Amino acid sequence: MKLNHLWILLLVSSLFFSCKENFTGDPNIAQVDTLAQENFNYTVEEFADIKILRYQIPGWENLSLKEQKLVYYLVEAGLAGRDIMWDQNYRHNLKIREALENIYTTYQGEKEAPDWQAFEIYLKRVWFSNGIHHHYSNDKIKPEFSRDYFDTLLSDTNTQLTGDAYEVIFNDKDTKKVNLDESKGLLEGSAVNFYGEDVTAADVEAFYKTKTSPDSNRPLSFGLNSKLVKENGQLVEKVWKSGGMYGPAIDEIVKWLQKAREVAENEQQGKALGLLIDYYNSGDLKTWDEYNVAWVQATEGNIDYINSFIEVYNDPLGYRGSYENIVQIKDFEMSEKMSVLEENVQWFEDNAPLMPEHKKDSVKGVTYKTVIVAGEAGDASPSTPIGVNLPNANWIRVEYGSKSVSLGNIIEAYNNAGSSDVLNEFAFDEEEKQLQEQYGQDAGKLHTALHEVVGHASGKINPGVGEPKETLKSYASTLEEGRADLIGLYFIMDPKIQELGLTDNWQNLGKASYDSYIRNGLITQLRRLNLGDNVEESHMRNRQWVSAWVFEKGLDEGVIEKVNRDGKTYFDIKNYERLRELFGELLMETQRIKSEGDYEAAKDLVENYGVRVDQEIHKEVLDRNAQFKSPPYSGFVNPVLVTATDEDGEITSIGIEQPADFATQMLRYSEDYNNLPVKE
Ligand SMILES: [Zn+2]
């Protein structure tokens, strides 16, 4: 399961998932609008509706050379299959890409004119989508240049592109990559290259009806790794395996996976890699399941990966997996924070401002896992998920569990791109900006860790009271998220945090955290709503009801001051200690509501503080935000892993470089990983 494409993050909310659901990565990180760290330039470029970002690989130097090699081989394995994704998306994609790239690299004519710029943007959009259909809307991308101009480019550069592959750029055929409108025919209306052109949905249904798994409790993933075509009137699967369809690319993948296996960190990881190799060699779906079981059990080690035909969203019938690769390194910093909190989780429970009867005598921390991405390919690149929960086979999840991770450095890059401008606009004064700059990042991470490890674990429900889902109904989720946030807010401004070695200045850390939370809850998150809308999403609601409640309760004492300066509204926290007490009071009440299942109180809290938006402030915020309009979709270039070798060709070190720009990386990929040569 792919969790939360970036556009969701940007369009809707950074805090999109309920932590109670599969996604454990609660992007509280995403809510902290910190100044970019270390002057790292996150933004590469923007074109059309796309923003290209870059990400860092923090902690790379903590890996041994052997571990770095493992990462490198897995990244290479991923890229080796890049062109599979292009061909899966559409049968003419590779041919079209080859022609476009040939024009792009050899054209000697005028490059300042709008026509050429339109051509360049078209190519970049095609690169971004791994084909000629928009990565998200699935609509065929319309070129903003004329057919005549394109003909000139073709002839001036001596580029061959004829027939359907040429016509389709301009005509109205294959307009949708994945069509889910049944009236147009799920397959007939979809351009995706998973079925022969004469295969119908009814054919597919009939074909797979006859397939039975040896063990009906452990169903095989039929259709996951093949294209279904008709040959002489018979339906045949063209299996994606060594020697089969995509064989040349798969052999390259296997070559790198074998190298990876030689430097595996432990036996279980090596076993899983071995099974993945077997699967690529045989195409056998039983082996695929064995691999997934081994992979899900390979939990030791600092490196992990996703590689194969995984998500089935691109198949309108939901059988066939898109090729995908994500290489992950343990997030050492976050893991350390989590484990310190976990070891001390009872202290937090004992010292939480809860009614004694709502405290747990023996509390166990909830952990979630963030990883650092080292490279992505296929379905995960350039557009990437921010979290992943696999495997998809339900019976494996039930019997063996699953791995769920959030992609920490990807989320960080999203948050930091352009955030300093937003901070400058909405922060009250220099002090607030500086605290944010110095402590914002740490505060965000620690708040997330407290929210997850301590927050969701804390408190107990009174005997005889049902689960919040039953008692608090539609308010359960926002109540739970707010409660976990409040635990985080209460303890982030506690000397205990410094005593545990989690910060060098608990007061400043706390202030940065409170500033950010209030600013977001009362002001900046409104940027995500249209004027006139209520707050609907659970996390956005909880940030508003927490912030609005403490603002109101502290009004008489002037805890948080609402300031209007030059027609702009700011919230300035005057008394952090008192604010902390108010967070504590609200935490106690929220836990009481949960423990007693007090539906009316939950409803009052959420409806009175969390739903409605002050229209005047909202309009003002949108006006102030208009200057920061950025493209709705984002994606990433990958850092480049650069190897140095000795005279025997042995790798002696691996460094990280950032690609100069998007085109440079795309062209290099097409050149170096051109493993499915286009047939003439
Ligand atoms: Zn949560």
XYZ file of C-alpha atoms and ligand atoms in Angstrom:
681
model
C 0.000 0.000 0.000
C 1.320 3.328 -0.997
C 0.674 6.010 1.500
C -0.077 9.552 0.675
C 1.281 10.868 -2.529
C 2.910 14.223 -2.195
C 0.115 16.074 -3.800
C -2.115 15.082 -0.917
C 0.415 16.476 1.437
C 0.475 19.722 -0.432
C -3.153 20.091 -1.282
C -4.861 18.856 1.758
C -2.769 18.605 4.801
C 0.521 17.384 5.995
C -1.129 15.472 8.781
C -3.272 13.271 6.711
C -3.420 9.903 8.375
C -4.881 8.777 11.528
C -2.093 7.115 13.453
C -4.578 4.462 14.425
C -4.678 3.274 10.887
C -2.005 1.557 8.911
C 0.138 4.551 8.410
C 2.191 4.953 11.516
C 4.163 7.915 10.361
C 2.275 10.790 11.760
C 3.582 13.675 9.731
C 3.614 16.068 12.618
C 7.017 16.716 11.239
C 5.241 18.094 8.276
C 3.431 20.672 10.279
C 6.476 22.507 11.519
C 7.390 25.226 9.093
C 11.024 25.507 9.875
C 13.634 27.479 8.106
C 15.602 25.329 5.742
C 18.528 23.693 7.435
C 22.161 24.128 6.558
C 21.263 26.353 3.643
C 20.437 23.239 1.661
C 18.588 24.229 -1.462
C 15.611 21.885 -1.618
C 14.049 23.263 -4.773
C 15.546 22.262 -8.110
C 13.064 23.826 -10.502
C 9.411 24.333 -11.376
C 7.544 23.807 -14.630
C 3.900 23.367 -15.594
C 2.118 22.031 -12.482
C 5.284 20.416 -11.121
C 7.909 21.310 -8.578
C 11.137 19.301 -8.528
C 12.859 18.981 -5.175
C 15.996 17.283 -3.934
C 16.527 15.402 -0.698
C 19.505 14.692 1.513
C 20.677 11.405 2.993
C 21.462 12.335 6.591
C 23.393 9.670 8.474
C 25.126 8.322 5.354
C 28.466 8.663 7.136
C 27.193 6.445 9.961
C 27.100 3.488 7.607
C 30.022 1.156 7.147
C 31.464 0.792 3.659
C 29.795 -2.598 3.445
C 26.444 -1.060 4.278
C 27.022 1.734 1.800
C 27.746 -0.871 -0.842
C 24.500 -2.617 -0.032
C 22.643 0.676 -0.493
C 24.466 1.369 -3.729
C 23.728 -2.058 -5.211
C 20.060 -1.810 -4.252
C 19.806 1.647 -5.805
C 21.420 0.345 -8.998
C 19.063 -2.639 -9.007
C 16.167 -0.232 -8.802
C 17.335 2.007 -11.612
C 18.081 -1.016 -13.789
C 14.325 -1.552 -14.048
C 13.404 2.085 -14.679
C 12.301 1.514 -18.250
C 9.897 -1.238 -17.226
C 7.725 1.399 -15.615
C 7.791 3.470 -18.807
C 6.680 0.541 -20.905
C 4.064 -0.546 -18.385
C 2.553 2.925 -18.444
C 2.095 2.947 -22.207
C 3.329 0.835 -25.071
C 4.793 3.784 -27.040
C 6.419 5.593 -24.126
C 9.974 4.382 -24.651
C 9.920 5.132 -28.346
C 8.506 8.600 -27.763
C 11.021 9.304 -25.006
C 13.901 8.266 -27.219
C 12.750 10.645 -29.939
C 12.153 13.541 -27.563
C 15.535 13.071 -25.912
C 17.292 12.879 -29.245
C 15.743 16.183 -30.238
C 16.554 17.709 -26.876
C 20.220 16.776 -26.946
C 20.993 17.421 -30.605
C 18.830 20.334 -31.750
C 21.020 23.260 -32.807
C 18.317 25.788 -33.653
C 16.662 28.661 -31.839
C 16.115 27.873 -28.146
C 14.794 31.179 -26.862
C 11.487 31.026 -28.717
C 8.264 29.958 -26.956
C 7.988 26.893 -29.214
C 11.216 25.390 -27.955
C 10.327 26.201 -24.371
C 6.983 24.470 -24.868
C 8.832 21.457 -26.215
C 11.187 21.430 -23.260
C 8.322 21.644 -20.782
C 6.518 18.832 -22.560
C 9.592 16.612 -22.296
C 10.027 17.442 -18.617
C 6.396 16.617 -17.960
C 6.822 13.311 -19.773
C 9.946 12.559 -17.720
C 8.112 13.381 -14.541
C 5.206 11.067 -15.354
C 7.313 8.208 -16.731
C 5.368 8.580 -19.924
C 2.962 10.761 -21.855
C 0.115 10.551 -19.343
C -0.060 12.817 -16.310
C 1.183 10.944 -13.235
C -1.832 11.893 -11.192
C -4.779 12.812 -13.409
C -3.847 10.028 -15.879
C -4.798 12.347 -18.740
C -2.612 12.426 -21.800
C -0.341 15.453 -21.595
C -1.165 18.044 -24.247
C 1.840 19.574 -25.993
C 1.803 23.366 -26.229
C 3.641 23.307 -29.549
C 2.262 22.607 -32.978
C 2.573 19.491 -35.068
C 4.385 21.569 -37.692
C 6.940 22.731 -35.188
C 7.468 19.181 -33.977
C 7.952 18.021 -37.579
C 10.640 20.662 -37.981
C 12.402 19.453 -34.844
C 12.235 15.861 -36.060
C 13.709 16.639 -39.424
C 16.310 19.142 -38.147
C 17.643 16.543 -35.734
C 17.187 13.597 -38.047
C 14.961 11.891 -35.484
C 12.669 9.030 -36.487
C 9.199 8.934 -34.979
C 6.371 7.664 -37.141
C 3.063 5.837 -37.023
C 0.997 5.569 -33.852
C 3.839 6.662 -31.582
C 4.010 9.924 -33.507
C 0.290 10.457 -34.038
C -0.657 9.845 -30.431
C 1.185 12.953 -29.260
C -1.375 15.082 -31.072
C -4.498 12.987 -31.653
C -7.319 11.993 -29.314
C -6.418 8.316 -28.955
C -5.354 6.762 -25.640
C -6.315 9.879 -23.749
C -6.409 8.225 -20.341
C -3.747 5.986 -18.777
C -6.076 4.397 -16.250
C -9.778 4.766 -16.861
C -12.150 3.761 -14.065
C -15.307 4.869 -15.838
C -16.981 1.598 -16.747
C -19.123 3.129 -19.450
C -15.964 3.684 -21.505
C -14.738 0.178 -20.826
C -12.148 -0.332 -18.105
C -9.620 -1.775 -20.524
C -10.786 -0.168 -23.767
C -10.613 3.223 -22.084
C -7.204 2.677 -20.487
C -3.915 3.213 -22.304
C -1.850 1.363 -19.715
C 0.151 -1.500 -21.218
C -1.058 -4.390 -19.081
C -3.368 -6.101 -21.554
C -3.386 -6.877 -25.236
C -5.446 -4.407 -27.208
C -8.156 -6.972 -27.970
C -8.488 -8.234 -24.384
C -11.674 -7.262 -22.546
C -12.470 -7.040 -18.847
C -14.788 -10.029 -19.274
C -11.908 -12.032 -20.794
C -9.742 -11.215 -17.812
C -12.402 -12.144 -15.317
C -13.033 -15.447 -17.031
C -9.302 -16.175 -17.262
C -8.606 -15.674 -13.563
C -11.759 -17.464 -12.480
C -10.127 -20.694 -13.588
C -7.009 -20.048 -11.508
C -7.061 -21.590 -8.079
C -4.446 -21.386 -5.353
C -3.125 -24.623 -3.854
C -4.051 -23.254 -0.430
C -7.258 -21.220 -0.538
C -6.344 -19.487 2.731
C -3.151 -18.247 1.146
C -4.219 -17.021 -2.281
C -1.526 -16.364 -4.844
C -1.335 -12.900 -6.427
C -2.480 -14.028 -9.879
C -1.698 -11.601 -12.667
C 0.729 -9.537 -10.602
C 3.759 -10.003 -12.852
C 2.569 -10.397 -16.409
C 0.851 -8.832 -19.365
C -2.257 -10.680 -20.542
C -2.580 -10.964 -24.307
C -4.466 -12.966 -26.897
C -2.455 -15.247 -29.124
C -4.354 -17.235 -31.739
C -7.543 -16.525 -29.837
C -6.101 -17.878 -26.577
C -5.360 -15.749 -23.529
C -1.701 -15.979 -22.551
C 0.284 -14.346 -19.742
C 3.558 -12.825 -20.859
C 5.416 -13.116 -17.606
C 7.870 -10.413 -16.520
C 10.901 -12.505 -15.673
C 14.376 -13.392 -16.804
C 13.985 -14.739 -20.328
C 10.425 -13.453 -20.498
C 8.907 -10.046 -21.073
C 11.221 -7.316 -19.720
C 13.893 -10.026 -19.470
C 16.871 -7.791 -20.349
C 15.994 -5.258 -17.650
C 15.207 -7.982 -15.147
C 18.586 -9.623 -15.761
C 20.227 -6.305 -14.884
C 18.113 -6.015 -11.744
C 19.138 -9.534 -10.757
C 22.802 -8.774 -11.395
C 22.707 -5.949 -8.854
C 20.557 -7.875 -6.405
C 23.178 -10.616 -6.413
C 25.847 -8.110 -5.493
C 23.549 -6.790 -2.778
C 23.056 -10.282 -1.445
C 26.806 -10.750 -1.097
C 26.979 -7.803 1.285
C 23.702 -8.489 3.109
C 23.742 -7.414 6.728
C 22.419 -10.678 8.084
C 21.172 -14.099 7.136
C 17.480 -13.240 6.989
C 18.068 -10.238 4.748
C 20.244 -12.382 2.484
C 17.586 -15.073 2.392
C 14.973 -12.558 1.296
C 17.225 -11.172 -1.432
C 17.871 -14.714 -2.628
C 14.147 -15.381 -2.902
C 13.602 -12.129 -4.775
C 16.269 -13.201 -7.251
C 14.578 -16.599 -7.604
C 11.283 -14.852 -8.240
C 12.729 -12.612 -10.937
C 14.321 -15.656 -12.534
C 11.252 -17.897 -12.444
C 8.302 -15.513 -12.314
C 6.768 -18.000 -9.894
C 4.103 -16.441 -7.673
C 4.594 -18.997 -4.911
C 8.176 -17.782 -4.677
C 6.856 -14.225 -4.582
C 4.894 -15.049 -1.444
C 7.848 -16.852 0.119
C 9.929 -13.794 -0.624
C 7.421 -11.484 1.036
C 7.288 -13.632 4.141
C 11.098 -13.593 4.335
C 11.207 -9.858 3.643
C 8.687 -9.002 6.328
C 10.694 -11.070 8.801
C 13.953 -9.368 7.881
C 13.702 -6.633 10.466
C 17.276 -6.511 11.748
C 19.774 -4.342 9.973
C 20.122 -0.729 8.974
C 19.147 -1.057 5.338
C 15.859 -2.071 3.798
C 14.292 -1.822 0.378
C 11.217 -2.278 -1.745
C 11.831 -3.727 -5.182
C 9.510 -5.435 -7.614
C 6.063 -5.227 -9.165
C 4.150 -3.885 -6.205
C 1.173 -1.556 -6.399
C -1.772 -2.400 -8.614
C -3.383 1.046 -8.861
C -2.311 1.434 -12.468
C -4.303 -1.609 -13.516
C -7.981 -0.693 -13.833
C -8.722 -4.309 -12.921
C -6.269 -4.341 -10.018
C -4.124 -7.366 -10.946
C -0.841 -6.081 -12.315
C 1.903 -4.496 -10.284
C 3.864 -1.437 -11.318
C 7.611 -1.698 -11.066
C 8.897 0.143 -8.018
C 12.045 0.602 -6.013
C 12.722 2.446 -2.745
C 15.983 1.980 -0.836
C 15.855 2.911 2.832
C 18.366 3.542 5.576
C 17.499 3.487 9.238
C 16.789 6.944 10.634
C 19.376 6.751 13.398
C 18.495 10.103 14.926
C 14.777 9.445 15.110
C 15.285 5.872 16.283
C 17.466 7.159 19.106
C 14.832 9.665 20.187
C 12.155 7.001 20.065
C 14.118 4.509 22.102
C 14.992 7.067 24.794
C 11.306 7.933 25.102
C 10.311 4.309 25.070
C 12.688 3.491 27.927
C 11.183 6.311 29.958
C 7.591 5.989 28.898
C 6.429 5.076 32.412
C 7.940 8.261 33.823
C 5.867 10.282 31.376
C 2.721 8.366 32.263
C 3.341 8.862 35.973
C 3.977 12.571 35.513
C 1.217 13.317 33.012
C -1.503 15.704 34.176
C -4.186 13.008 34.125
C -6.686 11.913 36.725
C -5.067 9.059 38.644
C -7.749 6.596 37.564
C -6.962 7.243 33.910
C -3.249 6.422 34.174
C -1.735 3.146 33.181
C 0.277 1.314 35.843
C 2.315 -0.309 33.166
C 2.526 1.505 29.880
C 4.228 0.298 26.737
C 5.424 2.836 24.184
C 4.076 2.820 20.651
C 6.831 2.942 18.091
C 6.679 3.956 14.528
C 9.398 3.856 12.026
C 10.886 6.573 9.934
C 13.510 5.752 7.375
C 15.857 7.780 5.239
C 15.423 7.271 1.523
C 18.640 6.701 -0.409
C 17.169 6.192 -3.853
C 13.904 5.642 -5.683
C 12.923 4.352 -9.100
C 9.966 3.254 -11.182
C 6.557 3.938 -9.727
C 8.153 5.778 -6.767
C 10.089 8.312 -8.804
C 10.136 11.233 -9.478
C 6.721 11.370 -7.765
C 7.062 9.529 -4.479
C 4.911 8.299 -1.628
C 5.781 9.630 1.843
C 5.061 6.357 3.550
C 4.747 2.714 2.620
C 3.021 -0.219 4.234
C 3.754 -3.635 2.711
C 3.315 -6.407 1.709
C -0.066 -6.121 0.050
C -1.110 -9.767 0.358
C -3.598 -9.774 3.164
C -2.913 -13.297 4.380
C 0.767 -12.465 4.848
C -0.160 -9.369 6.820
C -2.396 -11.440 9.061
C 0.032 -14.310 9.574
C 3.369 -12.503 9.533
C 2.637 -8.802 9.907
C 3.788 -5.957 7.725
C 6.387 -3.249 7.542
C 5.202 0.298 7.784
C 7.551 3.208 7.374
C 7.377 6.904 6.785
C 10.014 8.410 4.557
C 11.590 10.958 6.900
C 13.960 12.847 4.617
C 11.364 13.067 1.874
C 8.878 14.597 4.282
C 11.572 16.922 5.542
C 12.378 18.113 2.035
C 8.711 18.794 1.363
C 8.382 20.797 4.519
C 11.458 22.844 4.081
C 11.041 23.777 0.456
C 9.836 27.351 0.520
C 8.954 27.283 4.191
C 11.184 30.159 5.247
C 9.119 32.615 3.211
C 5.958 31.396 4.853
C 7.555 31.654 8.283
C 8.684 35.202 7.567
C 5.167 36.179 6.632
C 3.280 34.605 9.514
C 5.671 34.636 12.491
C 5.099 37.542 14.876
C 8.649 38.776 15.381
C 12.364 38.125 14.929
C 12.598 36.185 18.167
C 9.961 33.765 16.978
C 11.723 33.324 13.636
C 15.082 32.745 15.237
C 13.784 30.206 17.695
C 12.128 28.457 14.817
C 15.306 28.494 12.826
C 17.376 27.115 15.669
C 14.962 24.714 17.308
C 12.100 24.212 14.897
C 13.414 21.093 13.240
C 14.296 19.383 16.518
C 11.036 20.489 18.074
C 9.073 19.014 15.194
C 10.829 15.685 15.375
C 10.618 15.419 19.132
C 6.977 16.404 19.165
C 6.282 13.693 16.643
C 8.188 11.159 18.729
C 6.347 12.181 21.909
C 3.024 12.129 20.099
C 3.639 8.600 18.836
C 5.649 6.815 21.506
C 4.139 8.414 24.601
C 0.922 10.046 23.387
C -0.880 7.203 21.698
C 0.253 4.785 24.419
C -0.943 6.880 27.334
C -4.094 6.612 29.405
C -6.729 3.966 29.892
C -10.423 3.589 29.327
C -12.709 3.102 32.321
C -13.937 -0.438 32.948
C -17.113 -1.130 31.025
C -16.667 1.767 28.604
C -16.389 0.836 24.930
C -13.702 1.734 22.422
C -13.687 5.405 21.314
C -14.847 4.328 17.869
C -18.086 3.169 19.520
C -18.470 5.854 22.161
C -17.116 8.984 20.474
C -18.024 7.925 16.955
C -16.977 10.453 14.320
C -15.119 12.501 16.933
C -12.924 9.592 18.053
C -10.162 10.195 15.577
C -9.702 13.914 16.113
C -9.965 13.446 19.894
C -7.239 10.823 19.820
C -4.923 12.900 17.654
C -5.487 15.965 19.802
C -4.833 13.962 22.947
C -1.547 12.656 21.561
C -0.582 16.172 20.438
C -1.307 17.482 23.934
C 0.967 14.877 25.503
C 3.661 16.046 23.140
C 3.023 19.720 23.884
C 2.937 19.196 27.620
C 6.214 17.300 27.822
C 8.234 19.067 25.166
C 8.567 21.985 27.582
C 9.773 19.849 30.471
C 13.310 19.828 31.904
C 13.089 16.043 31.726
C 13.629 16.326 27.970
C 17.012 17.921 28.523
C 17.842 15.510 31.346
C 17.273 12.675 28.871
C 19.723 14.291 26.475
C 17.086 15.084 23.843
C 17.882 18.799 23.637
C 20.422 21.313 24.851
C 17.774 23.830 25.865
C 14.340 22.613 26.878
C 12.901 26.125 27.260
C 13.814 27.197 23.747
C 12.752 23.871 22.341
C 9.406 24.253 24.067
C 8.953 27.840 22.916
C 9.698 26.957 19.304
C 7.245 24.096 19.550
C 4.465 26.239 21.090
C 4.981 29.094 18.629
C 4.790 26.703 15.734
C 1.743 24.867 17.026
C -0.303 27.981 17.744
C 0.757 29.693 14.531
C -0.254 26.653 12.557
C -3.438 25.848 14.446
C -4.846 29.372 14.275
C -3.302 30.759 11.098
C -1.134 28.892 8.656
C -3.113 25.692 8.268
C -6.004 27.815 6.968
C -3.964 28.177 3.788
C -5.072 24.664 2.909
C -8.796 25.455 2.965
C -10.965 27.285 0.489
C -12.768 30.335 1.762
C -16.082 29.317 3.282
C -15.048 25.730 4.007
C -15.192 24.222 7.461
C -12.274 22.260 8.854
C -12.979 18.593 8.119
C -9.780 16.570 8.294
C -9.144 15.050 11.752
C -5.633 16.354 12.317
C -6.449 19.829 11.070
C -9.444 19.832 13.351
C -7.448 18.777 16.350
C -4.791 21.409 15.786
C -7.499 24.014 15.661
C -9.475 22.872 18.690
C -6.342 22.545 20.797
C -5.105 26.001 19.759
C -8.461 27.766 19.915
C -9.284 26.268 23.304
C -6.067 27.377 25.002
C -6.337 30.784 23.335
C -9.823 31.302 24.728
C -9.077 29.955 28.205
C -6.009 32.147 28.500
C -7.660 35.245 27.094
C -8.308 37.016 30.417
C -4.774 36.422 31.611
C -3.290 37.429 28.268
C -1.505 34.097 27.725
C -1.670 34.398 23.954
C -2.153 37.839 22.488
C -3.930 38.367 19.197
C -2.123 41.216 17.495
C -3.121 43.231 14.462
C -0.196 44.965 12.839
C -0.572 46.759 9.515
C -3.773 44.878 8.830
C -2.125 41.499 9.492
C -3.114 39.173 12.286
C -0.546 37.430 14.487
C -0.738 35.359 17.625
C 2.005 36.137 20.111
C 2.522 33.872 23.102
C 3.141 35.994 26.195
C 3.257 33.352 28.900
C 4.676 29.973 27.920
C 4.514 28.483 31.416
C 0.842 29.257 31.755
C 0.216 27.974 28.252
C 1.806 24.701 29.257
C -0.601 24.451 32.191
C -3.511 25.075 29.862
C -2.297 22.301 27.570
C -2.190 20.097 30.682
C -5.752 21.017 31.639
C -7.026 20.263 28.168
C -5.101 16.995 28.149
C -6.779 15.930 31.379
C -10.190 16.776 29.964
C -9.515 15.037 26.671
C -8.368 11.888 28.461
C -11.472 12.063 30.652
C -13.672 12.236 27.560
C -11.927 9.207 26.107
C -11.874 7.247 29.355
C -15.552 7.871 30.057
C -16.678 7.773 26.430
C -18.353 11.167 26.894
C -19.780 11.757 23.437
C -21.486 15.071 24.223
C -18.302 16.593 25.605
C -16.313 15.407 22.594
C -18.875 16.890 20.269
C -18.921 20.220 22.110
C -15.151 20.481 22.115
C -14.720 19.692 18.445
C -17.742 21.576 17.137
C -17.119 24.678 19.228
C -13.390 24.973 18.659
C -12.312 22.723 15.810
C -14.700 23.106 12.895
C -15.652 26.650 12.090
C -13.235 29.170 10.693
C -13.143 32.913 11.322
C -13.962 34.109 7.816
C -12.198 37.430 8.172
C -8.927 35.882 9.307
C -9.237 33.159 6.710
C -9.580 35.671 3.909
C -6.640 37.638 5.227
C -4.489 34.480 5.451
C -5.325 33.482 1.900
C -4.476 36.986 0.676
C -1.154 36.932 2.484
C -0.459 33.467 1.154
C -1.222 34.315 -2.466
C 2.408 35.351 -3.029
C 3.586 31.800 -2.202
C 1.513 29.931 -4.740
C 3.495 26.919 -5.771
C 2.745 24.093 -8.178
C 0.361 21.466 -6.833
C 2.566 18.433 -7.536
C 6.084 17.738 -6.382
C 8.646 15.089 -7.041
C 12.310 14.472 -6.544
C 15.593 14.011 -8.223
C 17.694 11.374 -6.467
C 21.056 12.066 -4.886
C 23.788 10.426 -6.952
C 25.895 7.767 -5.248
C 29.409 8.185 -6.564
C 31.848 5.317 -6.156
C 35.617 5.413 -6.022
C 37.405 2.190 -6.879
C 40.913 0.801 -6.529
C 42.974 -0.718 -9.339
C 41.108 -4.023 -9.005
C 37.800 -2.284 -9.452
C 36.875 -2.776 -5.794
C 34.766 0.024 -4.338
C 36.811 1.941 -1.772
C 34.343 4.681 -0.915
C 30.925 5.957 -1.895
C 30.048 9.624 -1.767
C 26.878 11.580 -2.393
C 26.415 14.282 -4.989
C 23.339 16.180 -6.019
C 22.380 16.283 -9.709
C 22.749 19.673 -11.375
C 19.162 19.747 -12.572
C 16.231 17.572 -13.519
C 17.116 17.163 -17.198
C 20.670 16.093 -16.389
C 19.447 13.279 -14.183
C 16.741 12.138 -16.567
C 19.129 12.050 -19.515
C 21.749 10.169 -17.536
C 19.179 7.611 -16.423
C 17.991 7.103 -19.988
C 21.572 6.612 -21.097
C 22.815 4.396 -18.259
C 19.727 2.279 -17.630
C 18.520 1.841 -21.168
C 17.790 -1.841 -20.589
C 14.781 -2.239 -22.850
C 16.038 -1.080 -26.245
C 13.305 0.248 -28.475
C 12.506 -2.049 -31.366
C 12.183 -0.430 -34.753
Zn -1.274 10.359 15.905
